[in-house]
Structures are given as C-alpha cells and as structure tokens.
C-alpha cells in the first residue's frame, strides 16, 4: 500500500481512537453499579460501547474493509483489509482505576499488520505506528525510540502479571534471573514504554490477535522487534506468546532463556 | 492541633508537592544518561533534587518543624512536629516510565501522622488527607470514598510486586486465594485508588516510615483503614508490613489470611 493511502488510514484509525476515548472516559472509575440493570460491569459496558462506536466510524469511512473486534466478532471476512480492535486492553487496570489500559486499533493487509494505534484516553497518550515509518507519540513526556541495551544483564524486563505466565513461569523466571530487574503491570502500555526506550524486554503470554496486532507497527517503527518466544514473527496462527525487545541484538539471548 | 492550623499546614504540604513535581517532571522519561557525570541515575537525581526543594520550602515556612527524608536523613530530631518525605515512592515505576509513582509528604505530631499528601506529578493527581476530615482528591476521574465490600471473595486485591513479599509469599497467597482477583503494581498510587473505591485490599511488605506515613490520613479520611498484617496500627516501630482495607469490616478476615 502506498504511503499516502496508509497515512489516510492512520488518520481514520486516530479518529476511531478519539471516539473510543470519548466513550470510555466517563466510565473510568465510575461508580455506576447502582444504575445498571443486570450483570454488566462498567468495563463490559465501556468495552462494548467503545467497540460499537469505532465500528460505526470505520464502516462509514472504510466500507470496503473488514472489522474484527474482541466483543462483536468479524464483519466482511473476505476483505483484503481488516481492522482489528480491542477497545480496552488491560481489563484489570481499568477495573482498579489504573490509567495504564489502552485502546488498540490495528489494520491488517492480507493478514499482515501495517498500522497500529495504542491510545490511553485518560493520560492522553497515543502511539501511532505505520509500516515503513517512524512511530509517532503524543504525551506529557517521552520521545519515540527504543534504546540500546548491551546485554540482558542491563535490561529492564516487564510483564503484565505472574498469573498470565501459567506453566511457563519457570521459563519466564530464567529470563527474569538474567535481566537487571522486573516490573509488573502494563498490558499494551508497557509495549508503548518499550517504544519510548523506557523498558528493554517484555515477555507475555496468552495474547490474542487483537492484543498484539497493533503493537508490532508501533514497536518496529521505534527500532524494536515484536516476536514470539522462539524469536519468530507473530502470525494469526501464533500461540499467543509474545516477546518484544527494544534492542534487536537482545532477541536471541532472550529467546534462549524462554526456550521450552 | 486545631483545624485551622492543620489546614494551614496542609497548604504548605501542597506547596511542597508543587515544587517536588516541578523538579521531577522534566526528569521523567528523560534520557539524560549521556549528560551525567558519575553513576547517578535520573531517578536518583530526581529523588535528591525534589527532596532538597521540599526541604528548602519547609524550612522557610515551618522553621520549628523537623524534617525526615529518605535521601537526606533527619533535621531537628527534637521537634514535636516532623515532616516525613519520600520524593519518589515507586522507583521502578519511575524508571520504566509508568506514571504511577508518587511524592509522599506526611506530617507527624508527636510521632502520629496527622496529615498526608500523595502527589502524582505527571497525571496531576493529588490526594490530601487531614486527621478528622474527609480526604480531598484532584484528578481527571474518580471521587473520594472507599467502597463497601461484603466479603474477601468480592475484593479486588493489589500489591506492588511479588518480589517484595519474600518469605511472606505463602501468606499473601492465602489472601490472594480468598480474594476475587489480584492486580500488581502501584506503590503509593494503589493506596490512592483504594481511597477512591477502586481497590478493596492492599497488602505490602518492607514499607519504611516515609512509605506509609502519608497513606494513613488519606485512607482513613476516605473511610478505610491502614494497619499492619496483624490488624494493629502502624507505628515507627512497626516491621513494615502494611494492610489497607477500604471496608473496615474486611480487616479481620484479611489479617487472618496473612497470619504467620
């Protein structure tokens, strides 16, 4: 796809992030339990309403593209372009009032992510990654660009939670032992921080397509790599383990720690 | 101390938080390694400079009070009033670019915290707790007030990191098994979220006086309790284990899980 068309689609993705944020913000830290009929939680309401708002905008602006979302499945499965949406990545962060969840918007061309947006609607931070271009970042502090890291021993490692590791915990523990330090929490926001050169390595498990599709263009446009735990590119058939490194030279050593 | 004097001291504490934030903000996510002589990290520079700025302000506005800070020790040990400062609580959060660290300012009267400020200078969030008064909160979302929680089974549990638990991990695991869900990360910010009714229980270890002194007035002015793992009030002689509950009715059950 040519750069002009990609730039136009990136602007549409940003408009989708804007409408999602407008839906999500009033529900963040809201005590609306008393107003709700049935079992829907604030995060469920925010998730569904934000996805519907994005779908409405995308259907109008890109009627030829398919849309896959975590909440409402896949429209137009035969389309060569497909939007992939995760309205609230980081459910636990949202539920507990931490402004580290994110809205994820990816565009796939024949199954390959060519555009990704990570949006944090409370802090106003936004990362936009477009294939072949430098990632853009808007926020109160920080600058795009992963950092050099001479070895795992100097690396800041991050992961959302010990619980997500399950039976892979011993493999993660080998990586943690080799790293300088580990910090917990973050979901997609952690990958954004890696793109800002604040974190060197992230290893996560159980990521679905909508969790990781937007991350690749952001990370790779900032100088890093997003792979699986074996160091291979992620595809729709990947098992859901993800390994991101800011300095590509770290990939081999990190994957060796995580090998089964 | 009468309410008018406490209110005046709270305004001074807020002024100290303002100067600390002004020092810290330009250093957050800054890549200043190349400019630094010696081994000082950005967080160390921010910590020291913010503490010095607060000490200068407090020495001018409350020359009769003592000051204890994490970086520069104790001034005027005999004073009946003592400021207790932690310029950056949440070093790992700061280092990895997460805006969940906080500046903590407490005032002790004869050893007892009577005033506490939690300030997050990037998101602009601030909690101010004053003995005998309702906690105040300023931020983009949320309202002061812990929430009712019928049982541990319904409780959102939080802790900064598995690493801080050390040999108490099995005791924490009992509490986690009884709770609805556990979320990691947060430092002082998590206690602020408990005061907003977003989290129900927090159990932490290895807290120093400057880590917890500001939290008590904030939590108790929002309807919760800050205790040790046995359910006793924290004192300067406490071992550093802290248990906060939003609903006081949860204290006994949570402490029973954490019992050695």
Coordinates of C-alpha atoms in Angstrom, one line a residue:
Chain A
X1 CA 0.0 0.0 0.0
X2 CA 1.4 3.4 -0.8
X3 CA 2.3 5.9 1.9
X4 CA -0.4 8.4 1.1
X5 CA -3.1 5.7 1.4
X6 CA -1.6 4.4 4.7
X7 CA -1.4 8.0 6.1
X8 CA -5.1 8.4 5.3
X9 CA -6.0 5.1 7.0
X10 CA -3.8 6.1 10.0
X11 CA -5.9 9.3 10.3
X12 CA -9.1 7.2 10.3
X13 CA -7.6 4.9 13.0
X14 CA -6.9 8.0 15.1
X15 CA -10.5 9.2 14.6
X16 CA -11.6 5.8 15.8
X17 CA -9.4 6.1 18.9
X18 CA -10.9 9.5 19.5
X19 CA -14.5 8.2 19.6
X20 CA -13.4 5.2 21.8
X21 CA -11.8 7.6 24.3
X22 CA -15.0 9.7 24.4
X23 CA -17.0 6.7 25.3
X24 CA -14.5 5.2 27.8
X25 CA -13.5 8.3 29.8
X26 CA -16.9 8.9 31.6
X27 CA -16.9 5.2 32.6
X28 CA -13.4 5.1 34.1
X29 CA -13.5 5.0 37.9
X30 CA -17.3 5.5 37.6
X31 CA -19.5 4.0 40.3
X32 CA -22.3 3.1 38.1
X33 CA -23.1 -0.3 39.6
X34 CA -26.3 1.0 41.1
X35 CA -27.6 2.3 37.8
X36 CA -27.0 -0.9 35.9
X37 CA -29.7 -3.5 35.2
X38 CA -28.3 -7.0 35.0
X39 CA -24.7 -8.2 35.4
X40 CA -22.9 -5.9 33.1
X41 CA -19.9 -4.3 34.7
X42 CA -18.6 -0.8 33.9
X43 CA -15.7 -2.3 31.9
X44 CA -18.1 -4.5 29.9
X45 CA -20.2 -1.5 29.1
X46 CA -17.2 0.5 28.2
X47 CA -15.8 -2.3 26.1
X48 CA -19.0 -2.8 24.1
X49 CA -19.9 0.8 23.6
X50 CA -16.4 1.8 22.5
X51 CA -16.2 -1.1 20.0
X52 CA -19.6 -0.1 18.6
X53 CA -18.6 3.5 18.3
X54 CA -15.4 2.5 16.5
X55 CA -17.3 0.1 14.2
X56 CA -19.8 2.8 13.2
X57 CA -17.0 5.2 12.3
X58 CA -15.0 2.6 10.4
X59 CA -18.0 1.3 8.5
X60 CA -18.6 4.8 7.3
X61 CA -15.1 5.8 6.4
X62 CA -13.8 2.4 5.1
X63 CA -16.8 0.5 3.9
X64 CA -14.7 -1.9 1.9
X65 CA -12.6 -3.1 4.9
X66 CA -13.4 -5.9 7.3
X67 CA -13.6 -5.4 11.1
X68 CA -12.7 -7.8 13.8
X69 CA -13.3 -6.9 17.4
X70 CA -13.0 -8.6 20.7
X71 CA -16.6 -8.1 21.6
X72 CA -18.6 -8.3 18.3
X73 CA -16.7 -10.7 16.1
X74 CA -15.8 -10.4 12.4
X75 CA -17.6 -8.5 9.7
X76 CA -16.7 -8.9 6.0
X77 CA -14.3 -11.8 6.4
X78 CA -13.3 -11.8 2.7
X79 CA -11.9 -8.2 2.7
X80 CA -8.2 -7.8 2.0
X81 CA -8.0 -5.0 4.6
X82 CA -9.1 -5.8 8.1
X83 CA -9.4 -3.6 11.2
X84 CA -8.7 -5.4 14.4
X85 CA -10.0 -3.7 17.6
X86 CA -9.5 -4.2 21.3
X87 CA -11.5 -1.4 23.0
X88 CA -10.0 -2.0 26.4
X89 CA -6.7 -3.9 26.6
X90 CA -5.9 -4.2 30.3
X91 CA -9.2 -5.0 31.9
X92 CA -7.7 -5.4 35.4
X93 CA -6.0 -2.0 35.1
X94 CA -9.3 -0.4 34.0
X95 CA -11.3 -2.1 36.8
X96 CA -8.8 -1.0 39.5
X97 CA -8.6 2.6 38.2
X98 CA -5.1 2.5 36.8
X99 CA -4.7 4.6 33.7
X100 CA -2.5 2.0 32.0
X101 CA -5.1 0.2 29.9
X102 CA -5.3 1.1 26.2
X103 CA -7.5 1.1 23.2
X104 CA -5.8 -0.9 20.4
X105 CA -6.5 -0.4 16.7
X106 CA -4.7 -2.4 14.0
X107 CA -5.0 -2.6 10.3
X108 CA -4.1 -5.8 8.6
X109 CA -3.4 -6.1 4.9
X110 CA -3.7 -9.7 3.7
X111 CA -3.2 -10.7 7.3
X112 CA -0.2 -8.6 8.0
X113 CA -0.3 -5.6 10.4
X114 CA 0.6 -2.4 8.5
X115 CA -0.7 0.1 11.0
X116 CA -1.2 0.2 14.8
X117 CA -2.5 2.6 17.4
X118 CA -2.2 2.4 21.1
X119 CA -4.3 5.0 22.8
X120 CA -4.6 5.8 26.6
X121 CA -7.6 8.1 26.9
X122 CA -7.1 9.2 30.5
X123 CA -3.5 10.4 30.2
X124 CA -4.0 11.5 26.6
X125 CA -1.0 9.4 25.4
X126 CA -1.1 7.9 21.9
X127 CA 1.3 5.9 19.8
X128 CA 0.8 5.6 16.1
X129 CA 2.9 3.0 14.1
X130 CA 2.8 2.8 10.3
X131 CA 4.7 0.2 8.3
X132 CA 7.9 1.7 6.9
X133 CA 7.7 4.9 9.0
X134 CA 8.9 6.2 12.3
X135 CA 6.4 5.7 15.1
X136 CA 4.7 8.9 16.4
X137 CA 4.0 9.6 20.1
X138 CA 1.9 12.2 21.8
X139 CA 2.0 12.5 25.5
X140 CA 3.2 14.6 28.5
X141 CA 6.7 13.1 28.5
X142 CA 9.0 10.9 26.5
X143 CA 10.3 10.6 23.0
X144 CA 9.9 7.7 20.4
X145 CA 12.9 5.4 20.0
X146 CA 13.9 2.2 21.7
X147 CA 17.2 2.3 23.4
X148 CA 20.4 0.3 23.0
X149 CA 20.9 -2.3 25.6
X150 CA 24.3 -4.1 25.7
X151 CA 23.1 -7.3 27.4
X152 CA 20.2 -8.9 29.3
X153 CA 22.1 -8.1 32.5
X154 CA 21.4 -4.4 31.8
X155 CA 17.8 -5.0 30.7
X156 CA 14.6 -3.7 32.3
X157 CA 12.2 -6.6 31.9
X158 CA 8.4 -6.2 32.2
X159 CA 5.3 -8.4 32.2
X160 CA 1.7 -7.7 33.0
X161 CA 1.2 -10.3 35.7
X162 CA 2.7 -13.5 37.1
X163 CA -0.8 -15.1 36.7
X164 CA -0.6 -14.9 32.9
X165 CA 2.5 -17.0 32.8
X166 CA 0.8 -20.2 34.0
X167 CA 3.0 -23.2 33.3
X168 CA 5.6 -21.1 31.5
X169 CA 6.5 -19.4 34.8
X170 CA 9.8 -21.3 35.1
X171 CA 10.8 -20.2 31.6
X172 CA 10.0 -16.6 32.4
X173 CA 11.9 -16.9 35.7
X174 CA 15.1 -17.8 33.7
X175 CA 14.7 -14.6 31.7
X176 CA 14.0 -12.6 34.9
X177 CA 17.1 -14.1 36.5
X178 CA 19.2 -12.9 33.5
X179 CA 17.6 -9.4 33.5
X180 CA 18.6 -6.5 35.6
X181 CA 15.1 -6.0 37.1
X182 CA 11.5 -7.0 36.5
X183 CA 8.5 -4.7 36.8
X184 CA 4.9 -5.9 36.8
X185 CA 1.8 -4.4 35.2
X186 CA 1.2 -2.6 32.0
X187 CA -0.6 -4.6 29.3
X188 CA -0.3 -2.7 25.9
X189 CA 1.0 0.4 27.8
X190 CA 4.3 -1.5 28.6
X191 CA 4.9 -2.1 24.9
X192 CA 4.4 1.7 24.4
X193 CA 7.0 2.3 27.0
X194 CA 9.4 0.0 25.3
X195 CA 8.9 2.1 22.1
X196 CA 9.9 5.1 24.2
X197 CA 13.1 3.4 25.4
X198 CA 11.9 3.0 29.0
X199 CA 11.8 -0.8 29.0
X200 CA 14.1 -3.2 27.2
X201 CA 12.3 -6.6 27.1
X202 CA 8.7 -7.7 27.6
X203 CA 7.6 -11.3 27.6
X204 CA 3.8 -12.0 27.8
X205 CA 1.6 -15.0 27.2
X206 CA -2.0 -15.7 26.0
X207 CA -2.1 -12.7 23.7
X208 CA -4.9 -12.8 21.1
X209 CA -4.6 -11.3 17.6
X210 CA -6.4 -8.1 18.9
X211 CA -3.9 -7.8 21.8
X212 CA -0.7 -7.8 19.6
X213 CA -1.6 -6.7 16.1
X214 CA -1.4 -3.0 16.9
X215 CA 1.8 -3.4 18.9
X216 CA 4.1 -4.6 16.0
X217 CA 4.0 -1.4 13.9
X218 CA 4.5 0.7 17.0
X219 CA 7.5 -1.2 18.2
X220 CA 9.1 -1.8 14.9
X221 CA 8.7 1.8 13.9
X222 CA 10.6 2.7 17.0
X223 CA 13.5 0.4 16.3
X224 CA 12.5 -2.7 18.3
X225 CA 11.2 -6.2 17.4
X226 CA 7.9 -8.0 18.3
X227 CA 8.2 -11.8 18.0
X228 CA 7.1 -15.0 19.7
X229 CA 9.1 -16.7 22.5
X230 CA 11.0 -18.6 19.8
X231 CA 12.0 -15.4 18.1
X232 CA 9.6 -16.0 15.1
X233 CA 7.3 -13.4 13.6
X234 CA 3.8 -13.4 15.1
X235 CA 1.0 -14.6 12.8
X236 CA -2.7 -15.3 13.1
X237 CA -1.7 -18.9 13.9
X238 CA 0.8 -18.0 16.7
X239 CA 0.1 -19.5 20.1
X240 CA -0.1 -16.1 21.9
X241 CA 3.3 -15.9 23.5
X242 CA 5.0 -12.5 22.7
X243 CA 8.5 -11.3 23.2
X244 CA 9.4 -7.6 22.5
X245 CA 12.9 -6.2 22.6
X246 CA 13.9 -2.6 22.2
X247 CA 17.4 -3.5 21.0
X248 CA 17.2 -6.2 18.3
X249 CA 20.5 -7.6 19.5
X250 CA 18.8 -8.9 22.6
X251 CA 16.4 -11.1 20.8
X252 CA 18.5 -14.2 20.6
X253 CA 19.5 -14.2 24.2
X254 CA 16.0 -13.5 25.4
X255 CA 14.5 -16.3 23.3
X256 CA 17.2 -18.7 24.5
X257 CA 16.1 -18.0 28.1
X258 CA 12.4 -18.6 27.2
X259 CA 13.0 -21.8 25.2
X260 CA 11.0 -24.8 26.4
Chain B
X1 CA -3.9 20.6 66.8
X2 CA -6.8 22.8 65.8
X3 CA -8.4 22.5 62.4
X4 CA -7.2 26.0 61.2
X5 CA -3.6 25.2 62.0
X6 CA -3.9 21.8 60.3
X7 CA -5.4 23.4 57.2
X8 CA -2.5 25.9 57.0
X9 CA 0.0 23.1 57.3
X10 CA -1.9 21.1 54.6
X11 CA -1.5 24.1 52.3
X12 CA 2.3 24.1 53.0
X13 CA 2.4 20.4 52.3
X14 CA 0.7 21.0 48.9
X15 CA 3.2 23.8 48.1
X16 CA 6.0 21.3 48.8
X17 CA 4.3 18.8 46.5
X18 CA 4.2 21.5 43.8
X19 CA 7.9 22.2 44.0
X20 CA 8.7 18.5 44.0
X21 CA 6.6 18.0 40.9
X22 CA 8.3 20.9 39.1
X23 CA 11.7 19.2 39.8
X24 CA 10.5 15.7 38.9
X25 CA 8.5 16.3 35.7
X26 CA 11.4 17.2 33.4
X27 CA 13.4 14.1 34.6
X28 CA 10.5 11.7 33.9
X29 CA 11.3 9.5 30.8
X30 CA 14.3 11.7 30.2
X31 CA 17.3 10.3 28.5
X32 CA 19.9 12.2 30.4
X33 CA 22.4 9.4 30.9
X34 CA 24.8 11.0 28.5
X35 CA 24.8 14.2 30.4
X36 CA 25.5 12.8 33.8
X37 CA 28.9 12.5 35.3
X38 CA 29.3 9.5 37.6
X39 CA 26.8 6.9 38.5
X40 CA 23.8 8.9 39.4
X41 CA 20.6 7.7 37.6
X42 CA 17.8 10.0 36.6
X43 CA 15.7 8.7 39.4
X44 CA 18.5 9.4 41.9
X45 CA 18.9 12.9 40.6
X46 CA 15.1 13.5 40.7
X47 CA 14.9 12.0 44.2
X48 CA 17.6 14.2 45.7
X49 CA 16.7 17.4 43.9
X50 CA 13.0 17.0 44.8
X51 CA 13.8 16.4 48.4
X52 CA 16.1 19.4 48.6
X53 CA 13.5 21.6 47.0
X54 CA 10.9 20.4 49.5
X55 CA 13.3 20.8 52.5
X56 CA 14.1 24.4 51.4
X57 CA 10.4 25.3 51.2
X58 CA 9.5 23.6 54.5
X59 CA 12.5 25.2 56.4
X60 CA 11.2 28.6 55.3
X61 CA 7.5 28.1 56.0
X62 CA 7.8 25.9 59.2
X63 CA 11.2 26.6 60.7
X64 CA 10.1 25.0 64.0
X65 CA 9.3 21.6 62.5
X66 CA 11.7 18.7 62.0
X67 CA 12.2 17.0 58.6
X68 CA 13.0 13.4 57.8
X69 CA 13.6 12.4 54.2
X70 CA 14.6 9.2 52.5
X71 CA 17.6 10.8 50.9
X72 CA 19.0 13.3 53.5
X73 CA 18.1 12.0 56.9
X74 CA 16.6 13.8 59.9
X75 CA 16.8 17.5 60.8
X76 CA 15.7 18.9 64.2
X77 CA 15.1 15.5 65.8
X78 CA 13.6 17.0 69.0
X79 CA 10.8 18.9 67.3
X80 CA 7.2 17.9 68.2
X81 CA 6.1 18.3 64.5
X82 CA 8.0 16.4 61.9
X83 CA 7.6 16.3 58.1
X84 CA 8.4 12.9 56.6
X85 CA 9.2 13.0 52.9
X86 CA 9.6 10.4 50.1
X87 CA 10.2 12.3 46.9
X88 CA 9.7 9.3 44.6
X89 CA 7.8 6.4 46.0
X90 CA 7.8 3.8 43.3
X91 CA 11.3 3.8 41.9
X92 CA 10.7 1.0 39.4
X93 CA 7.6 2.7 38.1
X94 CA 9.6 5.9 37.6
X95 CA 12.5 4.1 36.0
X96 CA 10.2 2.3 33.5
X97 CA 8.2 5.4 32.6
X98 CA 4.9 4.4 34.4
X99 CA 3.1 7.5 35.8
X100 CA 2.2 5.5 39.0
X101 CA 5.0 6.7 41.3
X102 CA 4.2 9.4 43.8
X103 CA 5.6 12.0 46.0
X104 CA 4.7 11.4 49.6
X105 CA 4.5 14.1 52.3
X106 CA 3.4 13.4 55.8
X107 CA 3.3 15.5 59.0
X108 CA 3.7 13.7 62.3
X109 CA 2.6 15.3 65.6
X110 CA 4.4 13.5 68.5
X111 CA 5.0 10.6 66.2
X112 CA 1.5 10.3 64.9
X113 CA 0.6 11.1 61.2
X114 CA -1.9 13.9 61.2
X115 CA -1.6 14.9 57.5
X116 CA -0.7 13.1 54.3
X117 CA -0.3 14.1 50.7
X118 CA 0.1 11.6 47.7
X119 CA 1.0 13.5 44.6
X120 CA 1.4 12.2 41.0
X121 CA 3.1 15.0 39.1
X122 CA 2.6 13.5 35.6
X123 CA -1.2 12.8 35.7
X124 CA -1.8 15.8 38.0
X125 CA -3.5 13.6 40.6
X126 CA -3.3 14.6 44.3
X127 CA -4.8 13.2 47.4
X128 CA -4.7 15.3 50.6
X129 CA -5.7 13.6 53.9
X130 CA -6.0 15.6 57.2
X131 CA -6.9 14.0 60.5
X132 CA -10.6 14.3 61.3
X133 CA -11.5 15.5 57.8
X134 CA -12.7 14.0 54.6
X135 CA -9.8 13.3 52.2
X136 CA -9.7 15.5 49.1
X137 CA -8.7 14.3 45.7
X138 CA -7.9 16.2 42.5
X139 CA -7.6 14.3 39.2
X140 CA -9.1 13.5 35.8
X141 CA -11.6 10.9 37.2
X142 CA -12.8 9.4 40.4
X143 CA -14.3 10.5 43.7
X144 CA -13.0 10.1 47.2
X145 CA -14.6 7.4 49.3
X146 CA -13.7 3.7 49.9
X147 CA -16.4 1.3 48.9
X148 CA -18.3 -1.4 50.8
X149 CA -17.2 -4.9 50.1
X150 CA -19.3 -7.7 51.5
X151 CA -16.5 -10.3 51.7
X152 CA -13.0 -11.1 50.6
X153 CA -14.5 -13.2 47.8
X154 CA -15.7 -9.9 46.3
X155 CA -12.5 -8.0 46.9
X156 CA -10.1 -6.5 44.4
X157 CA -6.6 -7.2 46.0
X158 CA -3.5 -5.3 45.0
X159 CA 0.2 -5.4 45.7
X160 CA 3.2 -3.7 44.1
X161 CA 5.2 -6.8 43.2
X162 CA 5.7 -10.5 44.1
X163 CA 9.3 -9.7 44.8
X164 CA 8.5 -7.5 47.8
X165 CA 6.8 -10.4 49.5
X166 CA 9.9 -12.5 50.0
X167 CA 9.3 -15.3 52.5
X168 CA 5.8 -14.0 53.2
X169 CA 4.7 -15.1 49.7
X170 CA 2.7 -18.1 51.1
X171 CA 0.8 -15.8 53.5
X172 CA 0.0 -13.4 50.7
X173 CA -1.1 -16.3 48.5
X174 CA -3.7 -17.3 51.1
X175 CA -5.1 -13.8 50.9
X176 CA -5.0 -13.9 47.1
X177 CA -6.8 -17.2 47.0
X178 CA -9.6 -15.8 49.2
X179 CA -9.9 -12.6 47.1
X180 CA -11.7 -12.1 43.8
X181 CA -8.7 -11.0 41.8
X182 CA -5.2 -9.7 42.3
X183 CA -3.6 -6.9 40.3
X184 CA 0.1 -6.0 40.5
X185 CA 1.9 -2.6 40.5
X186 CA 1.1 0.7 42.1
X187 CA 3.2 1.6 45.1
X188 CA 1.5 4.5 46.9
X189 CA -0.8 5.1 43.9
X190 CA -2.6 1.8 44.7
X191 CA -3.4 3.2 48.2
X192 CA -4.8 6.3 46.5
X193 CA -7.0 4.1 44.3
X194 CA -8.2 2.3 47.4
X195 CA -9.3 5.7 48.8
X196 CA -11.3 6.2 45.6
X197 CA -13.1 2.9 46.0
X198 CA -11.3 1.2 43.1
X199 CA -9.4 -1.4 45.1
X200 CA -10.6 -3.1 48.3
X201 CA -7.5 -4.6 49.9
X202 CA -3.8 -3.9 49.6
X203 CA -1.1 -6.0 51.4
X204 CA 2.6 -4.9 51.1
X205 CA 5.8 -5.6 52.8
X206 CA 9.0 -3.7 53.7
X207 CA 7.4 -0.3 53.9
X208 CA 9.5 2.3 55.7
X209 CA 8.0 5.2 57.8
X210 CA 8.3 7.5 54.8
X211 CA 6.5 5.0 52.6
X212 CA 3.4 4.7 54.8
X213 CA 3.1 7.8 57.0
X214 CA 1.3 9.8 54.3
X215 CA -1.0 7.0 53.4
X216 CA -2.9 6.7 56.7
X217 CA -4.6 10.1 56.8
X218 CA -5.6 9.7 53.1
X219 CA -7.1 6.2 53.6
X220 CA -8.7 6.9 56.9
X221 CA -10.2 10.2 55.7
X222 CA -11.8 8.2 52.9
X223 CA -13.4 5.6 55.2
X224 CA -10.7 2.9 55.1
X225 CA -8.1 1.5 57.5
X226 CA -4.3 1.3 57.3
X227 CA -2.9 -1.4 59.6
X228 CA -0.1 -4.0 59.8
X229 CA -0.7 -7.6 58.8
X230 CA -1.9 -8.4 62.3
X231 CA -4.5 -5.6 62.1
X232 CA -2.6 -3.3 64.5
X233 CA -2.0 0.4 64.0
X234 CA 1.3 1.2 62.3
X235 CA 3.9 2.9 64.4
X236 CA 7.5 4.0 63.9
X237 CA 8.5 0.6 65.4
X238 CA 6.3 -1.5 63.0
X239 CA 8.1 -4.1 61.0
X240 CA 7.0 -2.6 57.6
X241 CA 4.1 -4.9 56.7
X242 CA 1.0 -2.9 55.7
X243 CA -2.6 -3.9 55.2
X244 CA -5.1 -1.5 53.9
X245 CA -8.8 -2.2 53.6
X246 CA -11.5 0.0 52.0
X247 CA -14.3 -1.5 54.1
X248 CA -13.2 -1.8 57.7
X249 CA -15.3 -4.9 58.0
X250 CA -12.8 -6.8 55.9
X251 CA -9.9 -6.2 58.3
X252 CA -10.3 -9.2 60.4
X253 CA -10.7 -11.7 57.6
X254 CA -7.7 -10.2 55.7
X255 CA -5.5 -10.3 58.7
X256 CA -6.5 -13.9 59.4
X257 CA -5.3 -14.9 55.9
X258 CA -2.0 -13.1 56.5
X259 CA -1.3 -14.5 60.0
X260 CA 2.0 -16.3 60.2

